[in-house]
Amino acid sequence: MESSLLTCKKKISKKCHVPRIGTSLSHFEPKKRLIVGTKPNIPDLNLELPSDSEEEEKDASDDVPKLLNELEVEIFARVSCFEYWKLQFLNKQFSQLLKSGEIFKVKRERELVKPYVLMLTSGNSRWTMVDKSFKNFRRLPEVPSDICFLYCDKETISAGTQLIVVGKEVESIVVWRYELELHKWTKGPSMITPRVMYGSASHGTDAFFAGGIKFVEKGIPKVCTEAEKYNANTKTWTMICEMHKRRKFCSGCFLRGKIYVIGGRYENGKNLTCGESYDEVKNSWTLIPNMLKDITFKSSQSPPLIAVVNDNLYLLETSSNELRVYDVNENAWKRQGVVPVKANEASGWGVAFKSIGDRLLVIGASPLPRSFIKRMAVYTCRPSPYVEEQVWEETENCYDGVELSNFIHNCCVMFA
């Protein structure tokens, strides 16, 4: 890569010394004599400043640094994120370029982003980031929080190149964010209405949070309807329209241009079968009655395990380990066979069910005999709403001797 970059630089440098088309030699030659001549080029302070048209006729060599910088960004935008951490130790200029965020901006503009899975497994205090093939991995730094945050339940989502983790410290509910460009954790900014056990969904550099449990006077928990949006570019929160129903332990997704919040429980612990969709243009929620009417619930049920692939919504029914696809027009779920993990073993807890590009991803306890239960199982499939039973493929993971538990506390997919 280094040799190809140098070759490109030489070619650009040679081209930049050729006068522009349409520029006369009378304009070009005096500049050449100033460069080659032995007399110093002392400016005459009595002369008038050049006009805008004269500025445009300056030697193209003045643009070389800008051209080289743009070329470097274009090249690095096509390199895997796992190579960035190696390159930043070789070149200080690249390290500065990485921290500027320009590389990731170009990745998004050129549609060169790739999915990366970030997960926190049982028994680990540090997050693990793996690529789509599960062949490359990297450990993130430890979150510099207190012990309460470390051991309490947390929720997570990605927005752009930021990993947002929400949990409770000793004093209050806090937000920690990991920034991929900087490879470090930063605290805040806090939510406008701090809450936990909410439904969330992301789209590009925006993340949406709705419902959950907030703490009012004297620390009394209350199920809420409030919703807000986080923007990764500005690192700010904005309140949006409230939902129709109070709900906690719900799930969210981005589907066909709208944010969906599904299921959850009411204040009295009763399971909700309705959903709601949010239209950002209208800033309004639409109630969807009986969205989960055919789904079996348990008292200790996890939030609904849902994922979107190719504008189709899929659900892992944890009581039966079945995959289902949602028919938006009929407001009904179609069965699509059994998923090869033990999602029913802990009522959906400890299982990751996500979309990763054009595939569904499920991570959990292996379906193999009892003696292999500690082994993490990773399966993917290319789902189709028109197929009765999906074909799942097991992904062989390689962590160079690093052992990860099969119980997933948190998991999300970042596109970077």
XYZ file of C-alpha atoms in Angstrom:
416
model
C 0.000 0.000 0.000
C 2.855 2.355 0.916
C 4.585 1.878 -2.455
C 1.342 2.453 -4.408
C 0.673 5.636 -2.423
C 4.193 6.952 -3.230
C 3.738 6.155 -6.937
C 0.427 8.083 -6.983
C 2.076 11.027 -5.241
C 4.925 11.152 -7.837
C 2.462 11.064 -10.732
C 0.374 13.879 -9.252
C 3.500 15.928 -8.463
C 4.732 15.644 -12.084
C 1.351 16.611 -13.493
C 1.031 19.611 -11.217
C 4.095 21.393 -12.787
C 2.377 21.528 -16.214
C 0.593 24.863 -16.893
C -3.158 24.745 -16.982
C -5.024 24.589 -20.279
C -6.005 28.103 -21.227
C -3.134 29.728 -19.248
C -0.780 31.736 -21.475
C 3.001 31.289 -21.365
C 3.333 34.947 -20.490
C 1.635 34.184 -17.213
C 3.527 30.991 -16.631
C 7.129 32.018 -17.537
C 7.609 34.879 -15.046
C 6.773 32.476 -12.240
C 9.311 30.040 -13.643
C 12.039 32.714 -13.688
C 11.328 33.569 -10.072
C 11.734 29.927 -9.046
C 14.936 29.340 -11.048
C 16.585 32.755 -10.659
C 19.237 33.516 -8.054
C 17.780 36.822 -6.854
C 15.439 36.682 -3.888
C 11.793 37.328 -4.650
C 11.232 40.466 -2.530
C 7.602 41.627 -2.658
C 6.871 45.252 -3.605
C 4.554 46.577 -0.906
C 3.384 49.404 -3.231
C 1.804 46.977 -5.689
C -1.925 46.306 -5.544
C -3.113 42.921 -4.328
C -3.976 40.456 -7.134
C -7.608 40.210 -8.191
C -9.673 37.019 -7.867
C -9.072 36.202 -11.553
C -5.323 36.485 -11.071
C -5.521 34.206 -8.027
C -7.189 31.559 -10.149
C -4.201 31.599 -12.525
C -1.683 30.598 -9.855
C 0.571 27.622 -10.440
C -1.226 24.282 -9.983
C 1.630 23.126 -7.751
C 0.017 25.162 -4.953
C -2.766 22.520 -4.855
C -0.430 19.532 -4.429
C -0.818 19.186 -0.603
C -4.600 19.296 -0.933
C -4.586 16.762 -3.772
C -2.301 14.400 -1.884
C -4.484 14.618 1.231
C -7.612 13.826 -0.794
C -5.838 10.899 -2.459
C -4.769 9.462 0.897
C -8.329 9.729 2.241
C -9.707 7.950 -0.836
C -7.181 5.118 -0.432
C -7.661 4.635 3.306
C -11.449 4.752 2.926
C -11.110 1.436 1.102
C -9.105 -0.235 3.878
C -10.574 -2.338 6.704
C -10.860 -0.671 10.104
C -8.695 -3.421 11.572
C -5.753 -2.096 9.519
C -6.127 1.438 10.890
C -4.874 0.508 14.331
C -1.662 -0.847 12.789
C -1.088 2.114 10.463
C -1.526 4.815 13.075
C 1.675 3.651 14.817
C 3.695 3.972 11.606
C 2.718 7.453 10.531
C 1.808 10.472 12.667
C 0.091 12.114 9.705
C -2.218 9.119 9.275
C -3.025 9.168 12.992
C -4.108 12.810 12.686
C -6.087 12.011 9.546
C -7.882 9.162 11.350
C -8.805 11.346 14.322
C -10.227 14.035 12.033
C -13.026 11.662 10.994
C -12.510 12.516 7.317
C -11.843 8.875 6.369
C -15.162 7.679 7.816
C -17.011 10.590 6.218
C -15.711 9.552 2.784
C -16.590 5.919 3.554
C -20.223 6.924 4.085
C -20.313 9.172 1.015
C -18.838 6.449 -1.227
C -20.999 3.725 0.395
C -17.860 1.841 1.443
C -18.927 1.169 5.038
C -18.720 -2.392 6.332
C -20.478 -3.998 9.322
C -18.586 -4.710 12.538
C -20.068 -6.574 15.504
C -19.449 -5.144 18.982
C -20.363 -7.325 21.943
C -19.924 -7.618 25.684
C -19.981 -11.215 26.904
C -20.456 -12.630 30.378
C -17.324 -12.523 32.526
C -15.622 -9.833 30.432
C -15.208 -6.177 31.375
C -14.066 -5.117 27.910
C -15.995 -5.018 24.669
C -14.907 -7.094 21.689
C -15.124 -5.837 18.098
C -15.154 -8.429 15.293
C -15.494 -8.165 11.536
C -18.251 -9.698 9.428
C -16.321 -12.941 8.915
C -15.551 -13.308 12.652
C -11.906 -13.876 11.704
C -10.496 -10.570 12.993
C -11.122 -9.107 16.415
C -9.979 -6.313 18.693
C -10.603 -5.562 22.356
C -11.813 -2.060 23.186
C -10.398 -0.196 26.199
C -12.162 -0.641 29.524
C -14.929 1.849 30.274
C -13.483 4.166 32.981
C -16.663 4.025 35.059
C -17.473 2.918 38.596
C -18.100 -0.639 39.756
C -21.874 -0.155 39.731
C -21.844 0.572 36.006
C -19.515 -2.349 35.385
C -21.768 -4.980 36.981
C -25.253 -3.545 36.404
C -27.372 -4.059 33.292
C -26.461 -1.873 30.339
C -27.965 -1.146 26.947
C -26.176 -0.230 23.794
C -26.566 0.982 20.227
C -24.296 2.439 17.554
C -24.673 5.828 15.868
C -22.234 6.441 13.046
C -18.806 5.452 14.385
C -19.851 5.800 18.026
C -20.847 3.001 20.405
C -23.400 4.378 22.881
C -23.683 2.525 26.199
C -26.280 3.549 28.791
C -26.280 2.256 32.359
C -26.499 3.224 36.019
C -23.615 4.487 38.085
C -23.850 4.961 41.833
C -25.242 8.493 41.518
C -27.285 8.440 38.317
C -27.987 7.018 34.864
C -25.084 7.887 32.572
C -24.098 7.661 28.917
C -20.667 6.475 27.818
C -19.614 6.597 24.175
C -16.729 4.869 22.420
C -15.446 6.785 19.404
C -13.825 4.594 16.765
C -11.636 7.424 15.405
C -10.107 8.134 18.814
C -10.206 4.550 20.168
C -11.321 5.768 23.588
C -14.350 6.199 25.854
C -15.882 9.564 26.735
C -18.638 10.246 29.256
C -21.777 12.104 28.192
C -23.595 14.054 27.118
C -26.486 12.848 29.260
C -29.967 12.126 27.948
C -32.575 14.847 28.367
C -34.730 12.249 30.141
C -32.313 9.649 31.557
C -33.846 6.174 31.419
C -33.039 2.465 31.161
C -34.846 -0.554 29.650
C -35.993 1.479 26.639
C -36.467 0.645 22.965
C -33.836 1.993 20.582
C -33.026 2.082 16.877
C -30.329 3.728 14.761
C -30.201 5.117 11.260
C -26.906 6.491 9.976
C -25.515 8.923 12.534
C -28.827 9.193 14.434
C -30.039 6.980 17.277
C -33.586 7.020 18.680
C -34.614 6.102 22.250
C -38.218 5.619 23.394
C -39.977 4.525 26.566
C -38.125 2.781 29.383
C -37.857 3.395 33.101
C -37.010 6.837 34.443
C -36.497 7.753 38.103
C -38.609 10.549 39.549
C -38.604 12.092 43.038
C -36.862 10.057 45.757
C -35.631 7.586 43.149
C -39.065 6.106 42.429
C -39.047 4.262 39.057
C -41.694 5.181 36.503
C -42.420 3.713 33.071
C -42.393 6.533 30.533
C -43.565 7.539 27.073
C -40.819 10.090 26.374
C -38.648 9.716 23.277
C -35.513 11.480 22.099
C -32.895 11.434 19.356
C -29.093 11.477 19.600
C -26.949 12.824 16.757
C -23.382 11.505 16.618
C -22.066 14.401 14.509
C -23.142 17.126 16.947
C -23.143 14.905 20.073
C -26.488 16.387 21.104
C -29.898 15.100 22.250
C -33.271 16.332 20.967
C -36.702 15.546 22.375
C -39.233 14.165 19.888
C -42.949 13.462 20.145
C -44.011 11.102 22.973
C -45.381 7.624 22.275
C -49.001 6.657 22.853
C -48.195 3.908 25.376
C -45.922 3.697 28.385
C -43.600 0.728 27.863
C -40.402 -0.790 29.233
C -38.343 -3.808 28.050
C -39.357 -2.967 24.492
C -37.325 -3.221 21.263
C -36.794 -0.850 18.373
C -35.729 -0.946 14.728
C -35.560 1.186 11.591
C -37.929 -0.197 8.943
C -38.942 1.334 5.594
C -38.145 4.904 6.575
C -39.726 4.793 10.042
C -38.684 3.974 13.609
C -40.612 1.059 15.152
C -40.926 0.309 18.875
C -42.371 -3.112 19.577
C -43.761 -4.954 22.587
C -42.476 -4.446 26.100
C -44.360 -4.257 29.371
C -46.744 -1.802 30.922
C -46.381 -0.369 34.451
C -48.127 -3.341 36.037
C -45.802 -5.778 34.257
C -48.402 -6.778 31.684
C -46.952 -7.676 28.281
C -47.900 -5.320 25.463
C -48.791 -6.801 22.086
C -49.025 -3.428 20.327
C -46.290 -1.552 18.523
C -45.775 2.020 17.373
C -44.103 3.605 14.352
C -42.518 7.065 14.309
C -42.521 9.345 11.270
C -39.665 11.826 11.699
C -40.987 14.211 9.033
C -44.366 14.512 10.781
C -42.864 14.064 14.269
C -45.696 11.741 15.226
C -46.276 8.160 16.394
C -48.843 5.747 14.941
C -50.180 2.978 17.169
C -50.160 -0.556 15.691
C -52.627 -2.740 17.664
C -52.052 -6.495 18.056
C -48.655 -6.440 16.385
C -47.456 -9.326 18.586
C -50.804 -11.053 19.075
C -49.492 -14.472 17.914
C -46.288 -14.412 20.003
C -45.972 -16.393 23.249
C -44.721 -14.451 26.281
C -43.280 -15.524 29.618
C -43.117 -13.510 32.808
C -39.317 -13.306 32.626
C -39.243 -12.723 28.874
C -36.429 -10.680 27.312
C -37.343 -7.721 25.073
C -38.409 -8.938 21.600
C -35.446 -10.149 19.523
C -35.915 -8.377 16.191
C -33.757 -7.502 13.163
C -34.304 -5.923 9.739
C -32.788 -7.247 6.486
C -33.678 -5.838 3.050
C -36.642 -3.897 4.491
C -38.142 -7.031 6.063
C -38.659 -7.383 9.813
C -37.661 -10.689 11.440
C -38.286 -11.932 14.973
C -36.751 -14.768 16.973
C -39.590 -16.334 18.929
C -37.727 -17.395 22.070
C -40.295 -19.822 23.489
C -39.987 -22.092 20.435
C -36.647 -20.973 18.879
C -38.563 -20.163 15.704
C -37.766 -17.475 13.147
C -40.670 -15.350 11.926
C -41.048 -12.634 9.299
C -43.531 -9.765 9.568
C -46.108 -8.989 6.912
C -46.661 -5.225 7.160
C -49.852 -5.296 5.113
C -51.471 -8.161 7.035
C -50.038 -7.240 10.456
C -49.110 -10.907 10.924
C -46.037 -13.121 11.400
C -45.074 -16.027 9.138
C -43.082 -18.985 10.495
C -39.707 -19.700 8.847
C -38.220 -22.665 10.654
C -36.072 -23.175 13.747
C -33.038 -21.062 14.651
C -29.956 -23.133 15.647
C -29.298 -21.627 19.104
C -30.807 -22.198 22.538
C -32.752 -18.938 22.782
C -35.451 -20.652 24.856
C -33.020 -21.725 27.562
C -33.076 -18.318 29.303
C -36.233 -16.816 27.734
C -34.222 -14.884 25.170
C -31.648 -13.399 27.543
C -28.005 -13.865 26.563
C -28.761 -14.209 22.830
C -27.742 -11.708 20.152
C -30.058 -11.466 17.135
C -28.965 -8.808 14.645
C -28.832 -7.897 10.967
C -25.390 -7.681 9.408
C -25.590 -6.431 5.847
C -27.830 -8.765 3.855
C -27.704 -11.487 6.523
C -29.291 -12.342 9.842
C -26.840 -13.013 12.666
C -27.555 -15.040 15.793
C -25.067 -15.647 18.619
C -25.740 -17.784 21.665
C -25.392 -21.164 23.301
C -24.521 -24.007 20.976
C -27.307 -26.514 20.202
C -24.737 -29.323 20.540
C -24.906 -31.803 23.467
C -24.687 -30.639 27.050
C -20.915 -31.133 27.296
C -20.394 -28.346 24.733
C -22.790 -25.839 26.260
C -20.050 -23.295 27.086
C -19.123 -22.977 23.433
C -20.265 -19.824 21.654
C -22.246 -20.564 18.490
C -22.381 -18.038 15.625
C -24.794 -18.590 12.732
C -25.853 -16.472 9.762
C -28.389 -16.835 6.956
C -29.568 -14.875 3.917
C -33.260 -14.615 4.736
C -36.113 -14.401 2.285
C -39.725 -13.698 3.245
C -40.839 -16.182 0.571
C -38.945 -19.208 1.912
C -40.637 -21.504 4.439
C -37.413 -22.545 6.178
C -34.140 -20.628 6.153
C -30.718 -22.229 5.690
C -28.337 -21.307 8.524
C -24.560 -21.472 8.162
C -22.247 -21.780 11.138
C -19.419 -19.239 11.232
C -16.095 -20.537 12.484
C -14.716 -17.859 14.783
C -11.033 -17.375 15.545
C -9.941 -15.297 18.544
C -6.299 -16.423 18.864
C -6.883 -18.139 22.173
C -9.248 -15.500 23.611
C -12.244 -17.242 25.159
C -15.630 -15.526 24.915
C -18.683 -16.668 26.851
C -21.756 -17.853 24.984
C -23.923 -15.515 27.106
C -24.135 -12.115 25.403
C -24.944 -9.188 27.669
C -24.883 -6.533 24.933
C -24.435 -6.581 21.179
C -24.812 -4.116 18.314
C -23.627 -3.707 14.736
C -21.635 -0.637 13.655
C -21.238 0.342 10.012
C -17.852 1.997 9.536
